[in-house]
Coordinates of C-alpha atoms and ligand atoms in Angstrom, one line a residue:
X72 CA -12.5 82.3 -6.7
X73 CA -9.8 85.1 -6.9
X74 CA -7.3 84.3 -9.7
X75 CA -4.4 84.4 -7.2
X76 CA -6.1 82.0 -4.9
X77 CA -6.8 79.6 -7.9
X78 CA -3.1 79.8 -8.9
X79 CA -2.0 79.0 -5.4
X80 CA -4.2 76.0 -5.1
X81 CA -3.1 74.8 -8.5
X82 CA 0.5 75.1 -7.4
X83 CA -0.1 73.0 -4.3
X84 CA -1.8 70.3 -6.4
X85 CA 1.1 70.2 -8.9
X86 CA 3.5 70.0 -5.9
X87 CA 1.8 67.1 -4.3
X88 CA 1.4 65.0 -7.4
X89 CA 5.1 65.7 -8.2
X90 CA 5.9 64.5 -4.8
X91 CA 3.9 61.3 -5.1
X92 CA 6.1 60.2 -8.0
X93 CA 9.3 61.4 -6.3
X94 CA 10.0 64.4 -8.6
X95 CA 11.1 67.8 -7.4
X96 CA 7.9 69.9 -6.8
X97 CA 9.4 73.2 -7.9
X98 CA 7.1 76.3 -7.7
X99 CA 8.2 78.2 -10.8
X100 CA 5.7 81.0 -10.3
X101 CA 6.8 83.7 -7.9
X102 CA 3.3 85.0 -7.6
X103 CA 2.1 81.6 -6.3
X104 CA 5.0 81.7 -3.7
X105 CA 3.7 84.9 -2.3
X106 CA 0.3 83.4 -2.0
X107 CA 1.8 80.5 -0.2
X108 CA 3.4 82.7 2.3
X109 CA 0.3 84.7 2.9
X110 CA -1.8 81.6 3.3
X111 CA 0.4 80.1 6.0
X112 CA 1.2 83.4 7.7
X113 CA -2.5 83.7 8.4
X114 CA -2.9 80.3 9.9
X115 CA -2.2 79.1 13.4
X116 CA 0.5 76.4 14.1
X117 CA -1.0 73.0 14.8
X118 CA 1.4 72.5 17.6
X119 CA 4.8 74.0 18.6
X120 CA 7.6 71.6 17.8
X121 CA 10.2 73.9 19.2
X122 CA 11.2 72.4 22.6
X123 CA 9.1 69.4 21.9
X124 CA 10.1 66.3 23.8
X125 CA 9.0 63.1 22.1
X126 CA 8.5 59.9 24.1
X127 CA 11.8 58.2 25.0
X128 CA 13.1 55.5 22.7
X129 CA 15.5 53.1 24.4
X130 CA 16.9 51.5 21.2
X131 CA 16.7 53.8 18.2
X132 CA 16.0 51.7 15.1
X133 CA 17.3 53.5 12.1
X134 CA 16.7 53.1 8.3
X135 CA 19.2 54.9 6.1
X136 CA 18.3 56.2 2.6
X137 CA 21.1 57.3 0.2
X138 CA 24.4 55.4 0.4
X139 CA 26.6 57.3 -2.0
X140 CA 29.5 59.4 -0.8
X141 CA 27.9 60.7 2.4
X142 CA 25.6 58.0 3.6
X143 CA 28.0 55.2 4.4
X144 CA 29.9 57.5 6.7
X145 CA 26.7 58.1 8.7
X146 CA 26.1 54.3 8.9
X147 CA 29.7 53.9 10.2
X148 CA 29.3 56.7 12.8
X149 CA 25.9 55.4 14.1
X150 CA 27.4 51.9 14.3
X151 CA 29.6 53.2 17.2
X152 CA 26.6 54.2 19.3
X153 CA 25.1 51.8 21.8
X154 CA 21.3 52.2 21.8
X155 CA 21.2 52.2 18.0
X156 CA 20.0 49.4 15.8
X157 CA 20.7 49.8 12.1
X158 CA 17.7 47.9 10.7
X159 CA 17.5 48.9 7.1
X160 CA 19.7 50.2 4.3
X161 CA 18.3 51.7 1.1
X162 CA 19.8 53.1 -2.0
X163 CA 18.4 53.4 -5.5
X164 CA 21.4 51.3 -6.6
X165 CA 21.2 47.8 -4.9
X166 CA 25.0 47.4 -4.9
X167 CA 25.4 50.4 -2.7
X168 CA 23.0 49.0 0.0
X169 CA 24.9 45.8 -0.2
X170 CA 28.3 47.6 0.2
X171 CA 27.1 49.4 3.3
X172 CA 26.2 46.1 4.9
X173 CA 30.0 45.5 5.2
X174 CA 30.3 48.3 7.8
X175 CA 27.9 46.4 10.1
X176 CA 29.6 43.1 9.3
X177 CA 33.0 44.4 10.3
X178 CA 31.6 45.5 13.7
X179 CA 29.9 42.1 14.3
X180 CA 26.5 43.8 14.1
X181 CA 23.3 42.1 12.8
X182 CA 22.6 42.4 9.1
X183 CA 20.2 45.1 8.0
X184 CA 17.4 44.6 5.5
X185 CA 18.3 46.0 2.1
X186 CA 16.0 48.1 -0.1
X187 CA 16.7 49.5 -3.6
X188 CA 15.2 50.9 -6.7
X189 CA 13.7 54.4 -7.3
X190 CA 10.9 53.8 -4.7
X191 CA 12.5 51.3 -2.4
X192 CA 12.6 54.0 0.3
X193 CA 8.8 54.0 0.4
X194 CA 8.7 50.3 0.8
X195 CA 11.3 50.5 3.6
X196 CA 9.3 53.2 5.4
X197 CA 6.0 51.3 5.0
X198 CA 7.3 47.9 6.0
X199 CA 10.0 48.3 8.7
X200 CA 9.5 49.1 12.3
X201 CA 11.8 52.1 12.5
X202 CA 12.1 55.1 14.8
X203 CA 14.3 57.2 12.6
X204 CA 14.8 57.7 8.9
X205 CA 18.2 59.1 8.2
X206 CA 18.3 60.7 4.7
X207 CA 21.4 61.2 2.6
X208 CA 19.9 61.4 -0.8
X209 CA 20.1 64.1 -3.5
X210 CA 18.5 67.4 -2.5
X211 CA 15.2 67.2 -4.3
X212 CA 14.3 64.0 -2.5
X213 CA 14.9 65.3 1.1
X214 CA 11.4 66.7 1.6
X215 CA 9.3 63.9 0.1
X216 CA 11.3 61.4 2.0
X217 CA 11.1 63.3 5.4
X218 CA 7.4 63.9 4.9
X219 CA 6.7 60.3 4.1
X220 CA 8.7 59.2 7.1
X221 CA 6.8 61.4 9.5
X222 CA 3.5 60.5 8.0
X223 CA 4.4 56.8 8.7
X224 CA 5.1 57.5 12.4
X225 CA 8.9 57.9 12.1
X226 CA 11.2 60.8 13.1
X227 CA 13.1 62.2 10.1
X228 CA 16.7 63.4 10.0
X229 CA 17.7 64.8 6.6
X230 CA 20.9 66.0 5.1
X231 CA 21.1 69.7 4.0
X232 CA 19.3 71.6 2.7
X233 CA 16.0 70.1 3.9
X234 CA 14.0 71.7 1.1
X235 CA 14.5 73.6 -2.1
X236 CA 11.2 75.4 -2.4
X237 CA 9.0 77.4 0.0
X238 CA 6.2 74.9 -0.6
X239 CA 8.4 72.1 0.6
X240 CA 9.5 74.2 3.7
X241 CA 5.9 74.6 4.7
X242 CA 5.2 70.9 4.0
X243 CA 7.9 69.9 6.4
X244 CA 6.5 72.3 9.1
X245 CA 2.9 71.3 8.6
X246 CA 3.8 67.5 8.7
X247 CA 6.0 67.7 11.7
X248 CA 3.4 69.7 13.7
X249 CA 0.6 67.4 12.5
X250 CA 2.4 64.1 13.3
X251 CA 4.4 65.4 16.3
X252 CA 7.5 63.7 14.7
X253 CA 10.8 65.4 14.8
X254 CA 12.2 66.7 11.5
X255 CA 15.8 67.5 12.1
X256 CA 18.1 68.9 9.4
X257 CA 21.5 67.3 9.9
X258 CA 23.4 70.6 10.0
X259 CA 26.7 69.2 11.3
X260 CA 28.5 72.5 11.1
X261 CA 26.6 73.6 14.2
X262 CA 28.6 71.1 16.1
X263 CA 32.1 72.1 15.2
X264 CA 34.4 73.0 18.0
X265 CA 34.9 76.7 17.4
X266 CA 31.2 77.2 16.5
X267 CA 30.2 75.5 19.8
X268 CA 32.7 77.5 21.8
X269 CA 31.5 80.8 20.3
X270 CA 27.8 79.8 20.8
X271 CA 28.5 79.2 24.4
X272 CA 30.4 82.5 24.7
X273 CA 27.5 84.3 23.1
X274 CA 25.2 82.7 25.6
X275 CA 27.4 83.9 28.5
X276 CA 27.2 87.4 27.1
X277 CA 30.9 87.6 26.3
X278 CA 30.4 89.3 22.9
X279 CA 27.7 91.6 24.3
X280 CA 24.7 92.0 22.0
X281 CA 25.4 90.4 18.6
X282 CA 25.0 93.0 15.8
X283 CA 26.2 91.2 12.7
X284 CA 27.3 87.7 11.7
X285 CA 28.7 86.1 8.5
X286 CA 28.7 82.6 7.2
X287 CA 29.5 80.9 3.9
X288 CA 29.9 77.8 1.9
X289 CA 33.0 78.4 -0.2
X290 CA 34.4 75.1 -1.4
X291 CA 35.9 74.4 -4.7
X292 CA 33.7 71.5 -6.0
X293 CA 34.2 72.3 -9.7
X294 CA 36.1 69.1 -10.4
X295 CA 33.8 66.9 -8.4
X296 CA 30.7 68.4 -9.9
X297 CA 32.0 67.7 -13.4
X298 CA 33.3 64.2 -12.5
X299 CA 31.2 61.5 -14.1
X300 CA 31.9 59.2 -11.2
X301 CA 31.2 61.8 -8.5
X302 CA 27.6 62.6 -7.5
X303 CA 25.2 59.9 -8.8
X304 CA 24.0 60.8 -12.3
X305 CA 25.8 64.2 -11.7
X306 CA 22.7 65.4 -9.8
X307 CA 24.6 68.2 -8.1
X308 CA 25.9 69.8 -11.3
X309 CA 22.4 69.7 -12.7
X310 CA 21.1 71.6 -9.7
X311 CA 23.4 74.5 -10.8
X312 CA 21.6 74.8 -14.1
X313 CA 18.6 77.3 -14.4
X314 CA 19.1 78.2 -10.7
X315 CA 20.7 81.5 -9.8
X316 CA 21.0 82.1 -6.0
X317 CA 22.5 80.4 -2.9
X318 CA 22.0 76.6 -3.4
X319 CA 23.7 75.6 -0.1
X320 CA 23.1 78.2 2.6
X321 CA 22.8 76.1 5.7
X322 CA 26.4 75.2 6.6
X323 CA 27.2 78.9 7.0
X324 CA 23.8 80.0 8.3
X325 CA 23.1 77.3 10.9
X326 CA 25.8 78.1 13.4
X327 CA 25.3 81.9 13.2
X328 CA 21.5 81.6 13.3
X329 CA 21.9 79.7 16.6
X330 CA 24.2 82.4 17.9
X331 CA 21.6 85.0 16.9
X332 CA 18.7 83.0 18.4
X333 CA 16.8 82.9 15.1
X334 CA 13.3 81.4 15.7
X335 CA 14.1 81.6 19.4
X336 CA 14.0 85.3 20.4
X337 CA 14.5 86.9 17.0
X338 CA 13.6 85.9 13.4
X339 CA 14.8 86.6 9.9
X340 CA 12.7 89.3 8.4
X341 CA 13.9 89.9 4.8
X342 CA 16.8 89.4 2.5
X343 CA 18.5 90.9 -0.5
X344 CA 20.7 88.7 -2.7
X345 CA 23.1 89.4 -5.6
X346 CA 24.9 87.0 -7.9
X347 CA 27.8 87.3 -10.3
X348 CA 27.7 85.9 -13.7
X349 CA 29.0 82.4 -14.4
X350 CA 32.7 82.6 -15.3
X351 CA 33.6 78.9 -14.5
X352 CA 31.1 76.2 -15.2
X353 CA 30.2 77.0 -18.8
X354 CA 33.9 77.2 -19.6
X355 CA 34.6 74.0 -17.8
X356 CA 31.9 72.2 -19.8
X357 CA 33.3 73.6 -23.1
X358 CA 36.9 72.5 -22.2
X359 CA 35.8 69.0 -21.3
X360 CA 33.6 68.7 -24.4
X361 CA 36.6 69.3 -26.6
X362 CA 38.0 65.9 -25.7
X363 CA 34.9 64.1 -24.5
X364 CA 31.5 64.5 -26.3
X365 CA 29.7 63.3 -23.2
X366 CA 30.0 66.9 -21.9
X367 CA 28.2 68.4 -24.9
X368 CA 24.9 68.2 -22.9
X369 CA 26.5 70.6 -20.4
X370 CA 27.7 73.2 -22.9
X371 CA 25.7 76.4 -23.4
X372 CA 23.5 75.9 -20.3
X373 CA 22.3 78.6 -18.0
X374 CA 24.6 78.1 -15.0
X375 CA 24.3 79.7 -11.6
X376 CA 26.4 82.9 -11.0
X377 CA 29.5 81.7 -9.3
X378 CA 29.5 83.9 -6.2
X379 CA 26.2 84.7 -4.5
X380 CA 26.0 87.1 -1.6
X381 CA 22.9 87.3 0.5
X382 CA 22.2 89.8 3.3
X383 CA 19.5 89.1 5.8
X384 CA 18.0 91.6 8.2
X385 CA 16.4 90.3 11.4
X386 CA 13.2 91.6 13.1
X387 CA 15.4 92.9 15.9
X388 CA 17.6 94.9 13.5
X389 CA 20.6 92.7 13.2
X390 CA 22.2 91.5 9.9
X391 CA 23.6 88.2 8.6
X392 CA 25.7 87.9 5.5
X393 CA 25.9 84.6 3.6
X394 CA 28.1 83.7 0.6
X395 CA 28.1 80.7 -1.7
X396 CA 30.8 79.9 -4.1
X397 CA 31.6 76.3 -5.1
X398 CA 33.7 76.9 -8.2
X399 CA 36.5 79.4 -7.5
X400 CA 40.1 78.1 -6.8
X401 CA 40.4 79.3 -3.3
X402 CA 40.6 77.8 0.2
X403 CA 37.6 76.3 1.9
X404 CA 35.6 78.7 4.2
X405 CA 32.4 78.9 6.1
X406 CA 33.6 82.3 7.5
X407 CA 31.7 82.0 10.9
X408 CA 32.1 85.6 11.9
X409 CA 30.4 87.1 14.9
X410 CA 30.5 90.8 15.7
X411 CA 29.0 92.1 18.9
X412 CA 29.0 95.1 21.2
X413 CA 31.8 93.7 23.3
X414 CA 33.7 91.2 21.1
X415 CA 34.4 89.7 17.8
X416 CA 35.2 86.1 16.5
X417 CA 36.0 84.7 13.1
X418 CA 37.0 81.2 12.0
X419 CA 38.0 81.6 8.4
X420 CA 40.3 82.6 6.8
X421 CA 42.5 80.6 9.3
X422 CA 43.4 80.9 12.1
X423 CA 40.5 81.1 14.4
X424 CA 40.5 84.5 16.1
X425 CA 38.7 86.2 18.9
X426 CA 39.1 89.7 20.2
X427 CA 37.5 91.9 22.9
X428 CA 39.2 95.0 21.6
X429 CA 41.7 95.9 18.9
X430 CA 44.2 93.0 19.4
X431 CA 43.5 89.4 18.7
X432 CA 43.8 87.0 21.7
X433 CA 47.1 85.2 21.8
X434 CA 47.0 81.4 21.1
X435 CA 47.4 80.5 24.8
X436 CA 44.5 82.9 25.7
X437 CA 42.3 81.2 23.0
X438 CA 43.2 77.8 24.4
X439 CA 42.2 79.0 27.9
X440 CA 38.8 80.0 26.4
X441 CA 38.4 76.5 24.9
X442 CA 39.2 75.0 28.4
X443 CA 36.7 77.2 30.2
X444 CA 33.9 77.7 27.7
X445 CA 33.6 74.6 25.6
X446 CA 30.0 73.4 26.3
X447 CA 29.3 70.1 28.1
X448 CA 28.3 68.2 25.0
X449 CA 31.7 68.8 23.3
X450 CA 33.5 68.1 26.5
X451 CA 31.6 64.8 26.8
X452 CA 32.1 63.3 23.4
X453 CA 34.6 65.6 21.6
X454 CA 37.6 63.4 22.1
X455 CA 35.8 60.2 21.0
X456 CA 34.3 62.2 18.1
X457 CA 37.8 63.1 16.8
X458 CA 38.7 59.4 16.8
X459 CA 35.5 58.3 15.1
X460 CA 35.9 61.2 12.6
X461 CA 33.6 62.8 10.1
X462 CA 34.7 66.3 9.3
X463 CA 37.1 66.3 12.3
X464 CA 34.5 65.0 14.7
X465 CA 31.5 67.4 14.3
X466 CA 29.5 64.7 12.4
X467 CA 29.8 62.3 15.2
X468 CA 28.9 64.9 17.9
X469 CA 25.7 65.7 15.9
X470 CA 24.8 62.0 15.5
X471 CA 25.5 61.2 19.2
X472 CA 23.5 64.2 20.4
X473 CA 20.6 63.2 18.1
X474 CA 20.5 59.7 19.5
X475 CA 21.0 60.8 23.1
X476 CA 18.1 63.2 22.8
X477 CA 15.8 60.6 21.3
X478 CA 16.8 58.0 23.9
X479 CA 16.1 60.4 26.8
X480 CA 13.1 62.1 25.4
X481 CA 14.8 65.5 25.1
X482 CA 14.0 68.2 22.5
X483 CA 16.3 68.2 19.5
X484 CA 18.8 71.0 19.0
X485 CA 17.5 71.6 15.5
X486 CA 13.8 71.5 14.9
X487 CA 11.6 71.7 11.8
X488 CA 11.4 75.5 12.0
X489 CA 15.2 75.7 11.8
X490 CA 15.2 73.3 8.9
X491 CA 12.7 75.4 7.0
X492 CA 14.1 78.8 7.9
X493 CA 17.7 77.9 7.0
X494 CA 16.7 76.1 3.8
X495 CA 14.3 78.8 2.5
X496 CA 17.3 80.9 1.7
X497 CA 17.6 78.6 -1.4
X498 CA 14.4 79.8 -3.2
X499 CA 14.3 83.2 -1.6
X500 CA 17.9 84.1 -2.7
X501 CA 16.9 83.0 -6.2
X502 CA 13.9 85.2 -6.1
X503 CA 15.8 88.2 -5.0
X504 CA 18.5 87.7 -7.7
X505 CA 15.8 87.5 -10.3
X506 CA 14.3 90.8 -9.1
X507 CA 17.6 92.7 -9.6
X508 CA 18.4 92.0 -5.9
X509 CA 15.1 93.3 -4.7
X510 CA 14.2 92.6 -1.0
X511 CA 12.2 89.5 -0.3
X512 CA 10.3 88.7 2.9
X513 CA 11.3 85.6 4.8
X514 CA 8.4 83.7 6.3
X515 CA 8.0 83.1 10.0
X516 CA 7.8 79.3 10.0
X517 CA 7.2 79.4 13.8
X518 CA 4.0 81.5 13.2
X519 CA 4.7 83.6 16.2
X520 CA 6.5 81.0 18.3
X521 CA 9.8 82.8 17.9
X522 CA 8.9 85.4 20.6
X523 CA 8.8 82.8 23.3
X524 CA 10.7 79.8 22.0
X525 CA 13.7 78.9 24.2
X526 CA 17.3 79.0 22.8
X527 CA 19.1 75.8 22.0
X528 CA 20.0 73.9 25.2
X529 CA 23.8 73.7 25.7
X530 CA 23.7 71.5 28.8
X531 CA 23.5 67.8 28.8
X532 CA 20.8 67.9 31.5
X533 CA 18.5 64.9 31.3
X534 CA 20.8 63.0 29.0
X535 CA 24.4 62.1 28.5
X536 CA 24.0 58.4 29.2
X537 CA 24.3 57.1 25.7
X538 CA 27.5 55.0 25.5
X539 CA 29.9 54.5 22.6
X540 CA 31.3 51.2 21.5
X541 CA 35.1 51.1 21.8
X542 CA 36.9 53.2 19.3
X543 CA 40.5 52.4 18.3
Ligands
NAD636 N1 26.6 67.7 5.9 C1 27.7 67.5 5.2 O1 28.8 67.8 5.5 C2 27.5 66.9 3.8 C3 28.6 66.4 3.1 C4 28.4 65.8 1.9 C5 27.1 65.6 1.4 N2 26.1 66.1 2.1 C6 24.7 65.9 1.6 O2 24.4 64.5 1.6 C7 23.5 64.3 0.5 C8 24.1 63.2 -0.4 O3 25.3 63.6 -1.0 P1 26.3 62.6 -1.6 O4 27.6 63.4 -1.7 O5 26.3 61.4 -0.8 O6 25.7 62.3 -3.0 P2 25.8 61.0 -3.8 O7 25.3 61.3 -5.2 O8 27.2 60.4 -3.7 O9 24.8 60.0 -3.0 C9 23.5 60.1 -3.2 C10 22.9 58.7 -3.1 O10 21.5 58.7 -3.1 C11 21.1 57.7 -4.0 N3 19.7 57.9 -4.5 C12 19.3 58.7 -5.5 N4 18.0 58.6 -5.7 C13 17.6 57.7 -4.7 C14 16.3 57.1 -4.4 N5 15.2 57.5 -5.1 N6 16.2 56.2 -3.4 C15 17.3 55.9 -2.7 N7 18.5 56.4 -3.0 C16 18.6 57.3 -4.0 C17 22.1 57.6 -5.1 O11 22.1 56.3 -5.7 C18 23.4 57.8 -4.3 O12 24.0 56.6 -3.9 C19 23.3 65.6 -0.2 O13 22.2 66.2 0.3 C20 24.5 66.4 0.2 O14 24.2 67.8 0.2 C21 26.3 66.7 3.3

């Protein structure tokens, strides 16, 4: 056996045993990652999940995993949708599953079964008759939970990012293809109003050929990451240690990747990534440790560089730029910039702007575009979504669309290839940074499917009949 081949097989073995006990299966060895890419690139897909329509499900029975800051909001949103049954609630901490029960109680909905403990999610997946597992756990658990769900005949919807390693990206792809179960990453930012407007405008050719796009996750989470009562066991701060790259690429990338038809006409080819040093987190830990010895464990650690900038080139010669900064004291931004041969759009810094020449459209002209080019999905549920809430409504539009597609047997807007491609920026940006920003190939998770896969459907054709309980 060639030494590389042996190393690759060892890595896979380590990965799967780590998964079996619910630990992150990090591939530490960059050589093994290359082997992994070569291995899968040379194999045929088992089935093409892009455009896949699963059998219709009249009542979508959901089990939720992870009921911390994010999960209960999802339970609340889903409780507005007719055609949904919330059957099971699971969190490592039993009191969190019990607390989420109140959301159902308030709406007069039947009680859900509660699961808890480190491995309660496995028991829930094994025992309950569920159609969809909705995952809001810490990042390293997304892939094992989604894979387990699919292997047990359930569709999986996971919070972002879907995976932290290339190995896990491929595991998701392989499992979804093998089981023919959907694996959707819950990239809610794809459903925001301006993002949807510009996606529809791109589709109508209003920006001409897109040449370049930019996205970001710039959000000052320094205080929350260092708050003992924030993320459970401070998992999110810990992810920032010994990792140097873009840890959270998908909010910025998802919407621009859809505009660029990534995996559906074009694909990401390679990237280069550069990070600053850390000027924030180490100091924050030191400052806090002066008055609270609890923080000593966070002093002198190898923190992620604060600003990461990653540039991606596509196979058709376009570029995407992504930034990640969750420590600097500056306003929130996902940028969402599109630059084409005929027009330009940008969302952040505020205000939203569009131009087809040198001058920005005036507010009334922009409003007219919203009236004429907002896609049917947003027209259909946008107003209700604003009332239900969740990041201004985009979370509900995503949830409603997911359920409407499952109920009507329609392909989902985001498939497993999107989940894998958008998430793989996490390990690949790290790899590029570690190679002095050397270029790194991005795998084709569609294994050739990108040349003929259809763009995301912006109509409501075949669906739109999922009703919403009255919203005050
Ligand atoms: N899309 C968005 O806009 C958005 C916004 C916020 C958070 N998120 C994502 O949501 C996820 C959760 O984030 P959060 O802010 O709720 O974090 P959190 O720490 O508040 O919640 C995570 C929950 O998972 C539970 N958990 C941990 N291990 C578990 C296990 N083995 N079994 C069952 N439950 C377990 C924890 O007890 C906790 O309640 C993350 O992936 C985050 O990136 C997405």
